PDB file of C-alpha atoms in Angstrom:
ATOM      1  CA  MET A   4      -0.001  -0.029  -0.061  1.00  0.00           C
ATOM      2  CA  PRO A   5       1.166   3.650  -0.716  1.00  0.00           C
ATOM      3  CA  ASP A   6       2.649   5.597   2.275  1.00  0.00           C
ATOM      4  CA  ALA A   7      -0.040   7.758   3.862  1.00  0.00           C
ATOM      5  CA  ILE A   8       0.064  11.297   2.878  1.00  0.00           C
ATOM      6  CA  PRO A   9       0.787  13.631   5.712  1.00  0.00           C
ATOM      7  CA  ALA A  10      -2.032  15.763   6.697  1.00  0.00           C
ATOM      8  CA  SER A  11       0.120  18.893   6.520  1.00  0.00           C
ATOM      9  CA  SER A  12       0.524  18.605   2.688  1.00  0.00           C
ATOM     10  CA  ILE A  13      -3.273  18.480   2.110  1.00  0.00           C
ATOM     11  CA  PRO A  14      -4.425  21.745   0.397  1.00  0.00           C
ATOM     12  CA  PHE A  15      -6.445  23.933   2.813  1.00  0.00           C
ATOM     13  CA  TYR A  16      -5.605  21.890   5.810  1.00  0.00           C
ATOM     14  CA  SER A  17      -4.768  23.682   8.960  1.00  0.00           C
ATOM     15  CA  GLN A  18      -4.026  22.859  12.612  1.00  0.00           C
ATOM     16  CA  PRO A  19      -6.662  23.732  15.080  1.00  0.00           C
ATOM     17  CA  MET A  20      -6.211  27.473  16.046  1.00  0.00           C
ATOM     18  CA  ARG A  21      -5.637  28.560  19.659  1.00  0.00           C
ATOM     19  CA  PRO A  22      -7.581  31.532  20.474  1.00  0.00           C
ATOM     20  CA  ALA A  23      -5.748  34.536  19.682  1.00  0.00           C
ATOM     21  CA  ARG A  24      -4.343  36.480  22.767  1.00  0.00           C
ATOM     22  CA  GLY A  25      -6.682  39.517  22.217  1.00  0.00           C
ATOM     23  CA  ALA A  26      -9.539  36.897  22.562  1.00  0.00           C
ATOM     24  CA  LEU A  27      -8.158  35.529  25.842  1.00  0.00           C
ATOM     25  CA  TRP A  28      -7.567  39.039  27.227  1.00  0.00           C
ATOM     26  CA  ALA A  29     -11.160  40.211  26.254  1.00  0.00           C
ATOM     27  CA  VAL A  30     -12.527  36.940  28.449  1.00  0.00           C
ATOM     28  CA  ALA A  31     -10.195  37.463  31.367  1.00  0.00           C
ATOM     29  CA  ALA A  32     -11.331  41.418  31.377  1.00  0.00           C
ATOM     30  CA  LEU A  33     -15.086  40.306  31.182  1.00  0.00           C
ATOM     31  CA  ASN A  34     -14.792  37.929  34.033  1.00  0.00           C
ATOM     32  CA  ALA A  35     -12.590  40.402  36.020  1.00  0.00           C
ATOM     33  CA  ALA A  36     -15.367  43.115  35.460  1.00  0.00           C
ATOM     34  CA  ALA A  37     -18.003  40.912  36.417  1.00  0.00           C
ATOM     35  CA  THR A  38     -16.262  39.735  39.527  1.00  0.00           C
ATOM     36  CA  LEU A  39     -15.600  43.222  40.491  1.00  0.00           C
ATOM     37  CA  TRP A  40     -19.047  44.290  40.338  1.00  0.00           C
ATOM     38  CA  PHE A  41     -20.368  41.090  42.186  1.00  0.00           C
ATOM     39  CA  LEU A  42     -17.809  41.833  45.172  1.00  0.00           C
ATOM     40  CA  LEU A  43     -18.747  45.625  45.257  1.00  0.00           C
ATOM     41  CA  ALA A  44     -22.713  44.347  45.571  1.00  0.00           C
ATOM     42  CA  LEU A  45     -22.099  41.898  47.886  1.00  0.00           C
ATOM     43  CA  ALA A  46     -20.181  44.230  50.147  1.00  0.00           C
ATOM     44  CA  GLY A  47     -23.011  46.678  49.731  1.00  0.00           C
ATOM     45  CA  GLN A  48     -25.681  43.851  50.598  1.00  0.00           C
ATOM     46  CA  LEU A  49     -23.993  42.866  53.580  1.00  0.00           C
ATOM     47  CA  ILE A  50     -23.866  46.525  55.032  1.00  0.00           C
ATOM     48  CA  PHE A  51     -27.609  46.654  53.946  1.00  0.00           C
ATOM     49  CA  VAL A  52     -28.310  43.446  56.034  1.00  0.00           C
ATOM     50  CA  ALA A  53     -26.505  44.572  58.928  1.00  0.00           C
ATOM     51  CA  TYR A  54     -28.611  47.816  58.754  1.00  0.00           C
ATOM     52  CA  ILE A  55     -31.975  45.784  58.745  1.00  0.00           C
ATOM     53  CA  VAL A  56     -30.880  43.481  61.617  1.00  0.00           C
ATOM     54  CA  ALA A  57     -29.341  46.377  63.669  1.00  0.00           C
ATOM     55  CA  LEU A  58     -32.493  48.792  62.986  1.00  0.00           C
ATOM     56  CA  TYR A  59     -35.605  46.625  62.806  1.00  0.00           C
ATOM     57  CA  GLY A  60     -34.124  43.667  64.654  1.00  0.00           C
ATOM     58  CA  GLY A  61     -32.883  45.604  67.567  1.00  0.00           C
ATOM     59  CA  ALA A  62     -36.159  47.532  67.886  1.00  0.00           C
ATOM     60  CA  ALA A  63     -38.071  44.015  68.098  1.00  0.00           C
ATOM     61  CA  VAL A  64     -35.527  42.631  70.633  1.00  0.00           C
ATOM     62  CA  ARG A  65     -35.821  45.968  72.861  1.00  0.00           C
ATOM     63  CA  GLY A  66     -39.702  45.595  72.580  1.00  0.00           C
ATOM     64  CA  ASP A  67     -39.670  49.009  71.086  1.00  0.00           C
ATOM     65  CA  LEU A  68     -41.852  48.167  67.720  1.00  0.00           C
ATOM     66  CA  GLN A  69     -42.393  51.996  67.202  1.00  0.00           C
ATOM     67  CA  GLY A  70     -38.672  51.765  66.277  1.00  0.00           C
ATOM     68  CA  TRP A  71     -39.778  50.276  62.877  1.00  0.00           C
ATOM     69  CA  ASN A  72     -41.439  53.785  61.917  1.00  0.00           C
ATOM     70  CA  GLN A  73     -38.305  55.530  62.227  1.00  0.00           C
ATOM     71  CA  VAL A  74     -37.689  54.950  58.688  1.00  0.00           C
ATOM     72  CA  MET A  75     -40.482  53.094  57.369  1.00  0.00           C
ATOM     73  CA  SER A  76     -43.764  54.487  56.985  1.00  0.00           C
ATOM     74  CA  HIS A  77     -46.432  52.454  58.666  1.00  0.00           C
ATOM     75  CA  GLY A  78     -44.038  49.990  59.768  1.00  0.00           C
ATOM     76  CA  TYR A  79     -45.719  49.436  63.256  1.00  0.00           C
ATOM     77  CA  VAL A  80     -49.441  49.758  63.440  1.00  0.00           C
ATOM     78  CA  ALA A  81     -50.734  49.354  67.270  1.00  0.00           C
ATOM     79  CA  GLY A  82     -53.540  46.599  67.069  1.00  0.00           C
ATOM     80  CA  ASP A  83     -52.755  45.371  63.705  1.00  0.00           C
ATOM     81  CA  ARG A  84     -51.312  42.165  64.751  1.00  0.00           C
ATOM     82  CA  ALA A  85     -51.679  40.199  61.191  1.00  0.00           C
ATOM     83  CA  GLY A  86     -50.058  43.259  59.598  1.00  0.00           C
ATOM     84  CA  ASN A  87     -47.303  43.639  61.866  1.00  0.00           C
ATOM     85  CA  LEU A  88     -46.505  40.169  61.642  1.00  0.00           C
ATOM     86  CA  ALA A  89     -46.166  40.091  57.986  1.00  0.00           C
ATOM     87  CA  ILE A  90     -44.038  43.208  58.305  1.00  0.00           C
ATOM     88  CA  GLY A  91     -41.829  41.575  60.770  1.00  0.00           C
ATOM     89  CA  ALA A  92     -41.548  38.351  58.392  1.00  0.00           C
ATOM     90  CA  HIS A  93     -40.739  40.623  55.431  1.00  0.00           C
ATOM     91  CA  LEU A  94     -37.944  42.141  57.149  1.00  0.00           C
ATOM     92  CA  LEU A  95     -36.579  38.931  58.474  1.00  0.00           C
ATOM     93  CA  LEU A  96     -36.795  37.414  54.987  1.00  0.00           C
ATOM     94  CA  ALA A  97     -34.914  40.432  53.488  1.00  0.00           C
ATOM     95  CA  ALA A  98     -31.866  39.904  55.511  1.00  0.00           C
ATOM     96  CA  VAL A  99     -32.105  36.156  54.844  1.00  0.00           C
ATOM     97  CA  ILE A 100     -32.455  35.835  51.269  1.00  0.00           C
ATOM     98  CA  MET A 101     -29.970  38.750  50.395  1.00  0.00           C
ATOM     99  CA  LEU A 102     -27.279  36.984  52.256  1.00  0.00           C
ATOM    100  CA  GLY A 103     -28.566  33.572  50.856  1.00  0.00           C
ATOM    101  CA  GLY A 104     -28.813  34.822  47.266  1.00  0.00           C
ATOM    102  CA  ALA A 105     -25.102  36.029  47.295  1.00  0.00           C
ATOM    103  CA  LEU A 106     -23.894  32.470  48.664  1.00  0.00           C
ATOM    104  CA  GLN A 107     -25.694  30.879  45.909  1.00  0.00           C
ATOM    105  CA  LEU A 108     -23.802  32.740  43.191  1.00  0.00           C
ATOM    106  CA  MET A 109     -20.495  31.490  44.335  1.00  0.00           C
ATOM    107  CA  PRO A 110     -19.067  28.911  42.101  1.00  0.00           C
ATOM    108  CA  ARG A 111     -16.499  27.594  44.628  1.00  0.00           C
ATOM    109  CA  LEU A 112     -19.069  27.338  47.453  1.00  0.00           C
ATOM    110  CA  ARG A 113     -21.301  25.227  44.932  1.00  0.00           C
ATOM    111  CA  THR A 114     -18.509  22.852  44.042  1.00  0.00           C
ATOM    112  CA  LEU A 115     -17.072  22.341  47.498  1.00  0.00           C
ATOM    113  CA  ALA A 116     -20.344  22.142  49.297  1.00  0.00           C
ATOM    114  CA  PRO A 117     -23.275  21.070  47.027  1.00  0.00           C
ATOM    115  CA  THR A 118     -25.503  19.830  49.731  1.00  0.00           C
ATOM    116  CA  PHE A 119     -25.459  23.476  51.508  1.00  0.00           C
ATOM    117  CA  HIS A 120     -26.135  24.840  47.965  1.00  0.00           C
ATOM    118  CA  ARG A 121     -29.128  22.793  47.556  1.00  0.00           C
ATOM    119  CA  TRP A 122     -30.712  23.547  51.051  1.00  0.00           C
ATOM    120  CA  ASN A 123     -29.607  27.003  50.898  1.00  0.00           C
ATOM    121  CA  GLY A 124     -31.206  27.529  47.606  1.00  0.00           C
ATOM    122  CA  ARG A 125     -34.721  25.967  49.004  1.00  0.00           C
ATOM    123  CA  VAL A 126     -34.663  28.461  51.944  1.00  0.00           C
ATOM    124  CA  TYR A 127     -33.574  31.129  49.339  1.00  0.00           C
ATOM    125  CA  LEU A 128     -36.513  30.218  46.970  1.00  0.00           C
ATOM    126  CA  MET A 129     -39.094  30.159  49.827  1.00  0.00           C
ATOM    127  CA  GLY A 130     -37.933  33.441  51.152  1.00  0.00           C
ATOM    128  CA  ALA A 131     -38.090  35.138  47.931  1.00  0.00           C
ATOM    129  CA  VAL A 132     -41.706  33.914  47.198  1.00  0.00           C
ATOM    130  CA  VAL A 133     -42.956  34.789  50.920  1.00  0.00           C
ATOM    131  CA  GLY A 134     -41.050  38.159  50.682  1.00  0.00           C
ATOM    132  CA  SER A 135     -42.546  39.213  47.548  1.00  0.00           C
ATOM    133  CA  LEU A 136     -46.126  38.471  48.659  1.00  0.00           C
ATOM    134  CA  SER A 137     -45.631  40.111  52.079  1.00  0.00           C
ATOM    135  CA  GLY A 138     -44.059  42.927  50.283  1.00  0.00           C
ATOM    136  CA  LEU A 139     -47.295  43.238  48.112  1.00  0.00           C
ATOM    137  CA  TYR A 140     -49.476  43.272  51.017  1.00  0.00           C
ATOM    138  CA  MET A 141     -47.258  46.096  52.829  1.00  0.00           C
ATOM    139  CA  LEU A 142     -47.586  48.095  49.559  1.00  0.00           C
ATOM    140  CA  TRP A 143     -51.178  47.821  48.766  1.00  0.00           C
ATOM    141  CA  PHE A 144     -52.793  47.532  52.283  1.00  0.00           C
ATOM    142  CA  ARG A 145     -50.450  49.197  54.898  1.00  0.00           C
ATOM    143  CA  GLY A 146     -49.514  52.261  52.812  1.00  0.00           C
ATOM    144  CA  ALA A 147     -46.252  53.151  51.216  1.00  0.00           C
ATOM    145  CA  VAL A 148     -44.496  56.327  50.161  1.00  0.00           C
ATOM    146  CA  GLY A 149     -44.475  57.160  46.417  1.00  0.00           C
ATOM    147  CA  ASP A 150     -47.495  57.426  43.926  1.00  0.00           C
ATOM    148  CA  MET A 151     -49.392  54.965  41.833  1.00  0.00           C
ATOM    149  CA  VAL A 152     -46.885  54.822  39.110  1.00  0.00           C
ATOM    150  CA  GLN A 153     -43.990  53.816  41.848  1.00  0.00           C
ATOM    151  CA  HIS A 154     -46.397  51.116  43.500  1.00  0.00           C
ATOM    152  CA  ILE A 155     -47.196  49.441  39.843  1.00  0.00           C
ATOM    153  CA  GLY A 156     -43.559  49.490  39.222  1.00  0.00           C
ATOM    154  CA  THR A 157     -42.720  47.782  42.644  1.00  0.00           C
ATOM    155  CA  SER A 158     -45.528  45.370  42.161  1.00  0.00           C
ATOM    156  CA  LEU A 159     -44.009  44.246  38.782  1.00  0.00           C
ATOM    157  CA  ASN A 160     -40.935  43.634  40.699  1.00  0.00           C
ATOM    158  CA  ALA A 161     -42.571  41.529  43.003  1.00  0.00           C
ATOM    159  CA  LEU A 162     -44.354  39.521  40.176  1.00  0.00           C
ATOM    160  CA  LEU A 163     -41.013  39.017  38.334  1.00  0.00           C
ATOM    161  CA  ILE A 164     -39.692  37.543  41.809  1.00  0.00           C
ATOM    162  CA  LEU A 165     -42.386  34.759  41.608  1.00  0.00           C
ATOM    163  CA  LEU A 166     -41.828  34.315  37.939  1.00  0.00           C
ATOM    164  CA  CYS A 167     -38.197  33.867  38.338  1.00  0.00           C
ATOM    165  CA  SER A 168     -38.530  31.725  41.434  1.00  0.00           C
ATOM    166  CA  GLY A 169     -40.696  29.235  39.488  1.00  0.00           C
ATOM    167  CA  MET A 170     -38.171  29.087  36.567  1.00  0.00           C
ATOM    168  CA  VAL A 171     -35.324  28.277  38.930  1.00  0.00           C
ATOM    169  CA  LEU A 172     -37.270  25.523  40.463  1.00  0.00           C
ATOM    170  CA  ARG A 173     -38.416  24.146  37.101  1.00  0.00           C
ATOM    171  CA  THR A 174     -34.838  24.131  35.681  1.00  0.00           C
ATOM    172  CA  ALA A 175     -33.408  22.639  38.674  1.00  0.00           C
ATOM    173  CA  LEU A 176     -35.970  19.814  38.755  1.00  0.00           C
ATOM    174  CA  ALA A 177     -35.344  19.230  34.943  1.00  0.00           C
ATOM    175  CA  ARG A 178     -31.450  19.070  35.830  1.00  0.00           C
ATOM    176  CA  GLY A 179     -30.980  22.046  32.991  1.00  0.00           C
ATOM    177  CA  PHE A 180     -28.073  23.457  34.997  1.00  0.00           C
ATOM    178  CA  ALA A 181     -27.043  26.111  32.319  1.00  0.00           C
ATOM    179  CA  ALA A 182     -30.685  27.317  32.371  1.00  0.00           C
ATOM    180  CA  HIS A 183     -31.102  27.115  36.042  1.00  0.00           C
ATOM    181  CA  ARG A 184     -27.886  29.574  36.665  1.00  0.00           C
ATOM    182  CA  ARG A 185     -29.151  32.065  34.360  1.00  0.00           C
ATOM    183  CA  TRP A 186     -32.631  32.104  36.038  1.00  0.00           C
ATOM    184  CA  ALA A 187     -30.908  32.064  39.477  1.00  0.00           C
ATOM    185  CA  LEU A 188     -28.952  35.253  38.321  1.00  0.00           C
ATOM    186  CA  ARG A 189     -32.043  37.033  37.030  1.00  0.00           C
ATOM    187  CA  LEU A 190     -33.852  36.118  40.435  1.00  0.00           C
ATOM    188  CA  PHE A 191     -30.873  37.706  42.293  1.00  0.00           C
ATOM    189  CA  LEU A 192     -31.092  40.861  40.605  1.00  0.00           C
ATOM    190  CA  CYS A 193     -35.004  41.012  40.832  1.00  0.00           C
ATOM    191  CA  VAL A 194     -34.769  40.278  44.613  1.00  0.00           C
ATOM    192  CA  SER A 195     -32.275  42.943  44.693  1.00  0.00           C
ATOM    193  CA  GLY A 196     -34.539  45.418  43.388  1.00  0.00           C
ATOM    194  CA  VAL A 197     -34.997  47.049  46.713  1.00  0.00           C
ATOM    195  CA  TRP A 198     -31.237  47.572  47.215  1.00  0.00           C
ATOM    196  CA  PHE A 199     -30.911  48.806  43.546  1.00  0.00           C
ATOM    197  CA  PHE A 200     -33.558  51.427  44.728  1.00  0.00           C
ATOM    198  CA  ARG A 201     -31.461  52.738  47.419  1.00  0.00           C
ATOM    199  CA  ILE A 202     -28.040  52.654  45.855  1.00  0.00           C
ATOM    200  CA  GLY A 203     -29.683  54.172  42.656  1.00  0.00           C
ATOM    201  CA  LEU A 204     -31.268  56.840  44.704  1.00  0.00           C
ATOM    202  CA  MET A 205     -28.132  57.826  46.564  1.00  0.00           C
ATOM    203  CA  PHE A 206     -25.889  57.848  43.288  1.00  0.00           C
ATOM    204  CA  TRP A 207     -28.440  60.106  41.724  1.00  0.00           C
ATOM    205  CA  LEU A 208     -28.409  62.577  44.820  1.00  0.00           C
ATOM    206  CA  ALA A 209     -24.610  62.626  44.916  1.00  0.00           C
ATOM    207  CA  LEU A 210     -24.411  63.180  41.140  1.00  0.00           C
ATOM    208  CA  ASN A 211     -26.697  66.179  41.268  1.00  0.00           C
ATOM    209  CA  GLY A 212     -25.719  67.426  44.657  1.00  0.00           C
ATOM    210  CA  GLY A 213     -28.980  66.822  46.340  1.00  0.00           C
ATOM    211  CA  PRO A 214     -32.737  66.041  44.990  1.00  0.00           C
ATOM    212  CA  ALA A 215     -33.495  66.569  41.479  1.00  0.00           C
ATOM    213  CA  GLY A 216     -36.305  65.419  39.505  1.00  0.00           C
ATOM    214  CA  PHE A 217     -38.257  64.863  42.601  1.00  0.00           C
ATOM    215  CA  ASP A 218     -39.911  66.318  45.372  1.00  0.00           C
ATOM    216  CA  PRO A 219     -38.418  64.901  48.786  1.00  0.00           C
ATOM    217  CA  LYS A 220     -41.325  65.951  50.892  1.00  0.00           C
ATOM    218  CA  THR A 221     -43.818  63.819  48.840  1.00  0.00           C
ATOM    219  CA  PHE A 222     -41.404  61.403  47.440  1.00  0.00           C
ATOM    220  CA  THR A 223     -42.975  61.605  43.942  1.00  0.00           C
ATOM    221  CA  GLY A 224     -41.429  63.011  40.812  1.00  0.00           C
ATOM    222  CA  PRO A 225     -40.254  61.612  37.229  1.00  0.00           C
ATOM    223  CA  PHE A 226     -36.914  60.412  38.406  1.00  0.00           C
ATOM    224  CA  LEU A 227     -38.590  58.125  41.237  1.00  0.00           C
ATOM    225  CA  SER A 228     -41.220  57.016  38.792  1.00  0.00           C
ATOM    226  CA  PHE A 229     -38.217  55.975  36.347  1.00  0.00           C
ATOM    227  CA  LEU A 230     -36.402  54.189  39.176  1.00  0.00           C
ATOM    228  CA  ALA A 231     -39.130  52.421  40.315  1.00  0.00           C
ATOM    229  CA  TYR A 232     -38.820  50.373  37.075  1.00  0.00           C
ATOM    230  CA  ALA A 233     -35.086  50.795  36.342  1.00  0.00           C
ATOM    231  CA  GLN A 234     -34.381  48.983  39.900  1.00  0.00           C
ATOM    232  CA  TYR A 235     -34.928  45.588  38.432  1.00  0.00           C
ATOM    233  CA  LEU A 236     -35.344  46.057  34.504  1.00  0.00           C
ATOM    234  CA  LEU A 237     -31.872  47.924  34.042  1.00  0.00           C
ATOM    235  CA  PRO A 238     -29.783  45.190  35.814  1.00  0.00           C
ATOM    236  CA  LEU A 239     -31.659  42.569  33.917  1.00  0.00           C
ATOM    237  CA  ALA A 240     -30.873  44.290  30.682  1.00  0.00           C
ATOM    238  CA  VAL A 241     -27.223  44.394  31.697  1.00  0.00           C
ATOM    239  CA  LEU A 242     -27.228  40.640  32.531  1.00  0.00           C
ATOM    240  CA  GLU A 243     -28.791  39.652  29.413  1.00  0.00           C
ATOM    241  CA  LEU A 244     -25.993  41.817  27.397  1.00  0.00           C
ATOM    242  CA  TYR A 245     -23.262  40.202  29.553  1.00  0.00           C
ATOM    243  CA  LEU A 246     -24.710  36.683  29.049  1.00  0.00           C
ATOM    244  CA  ARG A 247     -24.686  37.314  25.404  1.00  0.00           C
ATOM    245  CA  CYS A 248     -21.377  38.710  24.948  1.00  0.00           C
ATOM    246  CA  ARG A 249     -19.859  36.033  27.373  1.00  0.00           C
ATOM    247  CA  GLU A 250     -21.417  33.183  25.235  1.00  0.00           C
ATOM    248  CA  TYR A 251     -21.361  34.745  21.517  1.00  0.00           C
ATOM    249  CA  GLY A 252     -19.512  37.904  21.676  1.00  0.00           C
ATOM    250  CA  ASN A 253     -16.244  38.777  19.736  1.00  0.00           C
ATOM    251  CA  THR A 254     -13.336  40.333  21.105  1.00  0.00           C
ATOM    252  CA  ALA A 255     -14.660  44.023  20.829  1.00  0.00           C
ATOM    253  CA  ALA A 256     -17.890  43.090  22.274  1.00  0.00           C
ATOM    254  CA  ARG A 257     -16.499  41.403  25.238  1.00  0.00           C
ATOM    255  CA  PHE A 258     -14.003  44.307  25.748  1.00  0.00           C
ATOM    256  CA  ALA A 259     -16.983  46.710  25.641  1.00  0.00           C
ATOM    257  CA  MET A 260     -19.046  44.904  27.963  1.00  0.00           C
ATOM    258  CA  ALA A 261     -16.223  44.706  30.367  1.00  0.00           C
ATOM    259  CA  ALA A 262     -15.797  48.491  30.171  1.00  0.00           C
ATOM    260  CA  VAL A 263     -19.792  48.857  30.627  1.00  0.00           C
ATOM    261  CA  LEU A 264     -19.481  46.627  34.063  1.00  0.00           C
ATOM    262  CA  CYS A 265     -16.446  48.671  35.173  1.00  0.00           C
ATOM    263  CA  ALA A 266     -18.683  51.941  34.905  1.00  0.00           C
ATOM    264  CA  LEU A 267     -21.257  50.286  36.616  1.00  0.00           C
ATOM    265  CA  SER A 268     -19.199  49.011  39.546  1.00  0.00           C
ATOM    266  CA  ALA A 269     -17.922  52.727  39.841  1.00  0.00           C
ATOM    267  CA  ALA A 270     -21.828  53.947  40.012  1.00  0.00           C
ATOM    268  CA  THR A 271     -22.292  50.998  42.270  1.00  0.00           C
ATOM    269  CA  ALA A 272     -19.196  51.945  44.789  1.00  0.00           C
ATOM    270  CA  VAL A 273     -20.536  55.551  45.046  1.00  0.00           C
ATOM    271  CA  GLY A 274     -24.021  54.620  45.611  1.00  0.00           C
ATOM    272  CA  VAL A 275     -23.020  52.178  48.322  1.00  0.00           C
ATOM    273  CA  ALA A 276     -20.649  54.715  50.213  1.00  0.00           C
ATOM    274  CA  VAL A 277     -23.484  57.324  49.840  1.00  0.00           C
ATOM    275  CA  ALA A 278     -26.118  54.899  51.156  1.00  0.00           C
ATOM    276  CA  ALA A 279     -23.963  53.598  53.921  1.00  0.00           C
ATOM    277  CA  MET A 280     -22.774  56.903  55.238  1.00  0.00           C
ATOM    278  CA  GLY A 281     -25.968  58.682  54.827  1.00  0.00           C
ATOM    279  CA  MET A 282     -28.589  55.968  55.539  1.00  0.00           C
ATOM    280  CA  TRP A 283     -27.435  52.805  57.011  1.00  0.00           C
ATOM    281  CA  LEU A 284     -24.384  53.028  59.280  1.00  0.00           C
ATOM    282  CA  PRO A 285     -25.602  56.231  61.251  1.00  0.00           C
ATOM    283  CA  ARG A 286     -28.794  53.967  62.266  1.00  0.00           C
ATOM    284  CA  MET A 287     -26.770  50.973  63.332  1.00  0.00           C
TER     285      MET A 287
END
């Protein structure tokens, strides 16, 4: 038989191509930018959780439930046992799910402690559902600041939490882990809507040197109407862009997405710092 023809002598044959250095740098930049934002968000949410525990939990331990009204309108209403219980559960769950959600997104923890990941996920899902339902009750039956436009925006956030929770559970049971992780990210952002509202407002105040686009006395105005929807729609839009750039983007798209995430990280850092110094730490 004739000798085999070397593959390298066949026209149009080429060795498997290694990723270009620029492409590798783009992936590294995108991963680093996403990690930076997550770490800043984690730090900010931990401060927020500490604030909730110190202010509202501390008031409950002291037996001073009127202290709930220091910041929250209609936080405690004398004689309304069911309503007060719902608000207490909502505040407790807010602290639990914000911490639990961050733990769910840590890949190394998922790998090293899969059992904890599963049980923490169950608690997180239950807390997200109960927290969103109690939040709707507080909004429509206990009274809240803002106008109807803001209330509708916040209600849509709660409904999205319920939708994402259902999809997280459904994809987990179907063992569609790639889809499960994407829905878990969406749920994390929707659950964080109340946190995004606060740091977004503080960033806006810092940017303008004070209230702009709304009346601080009535807590109404075009900027607050915008923020009532942007608190979850904007993070979700950024997430979808990030996922598409990570999976299908070219080098330029990944570098551009990394730049966007770095800019958002800077805005997050400013919002967290102003919120912590102006709202959270003084009340802890």
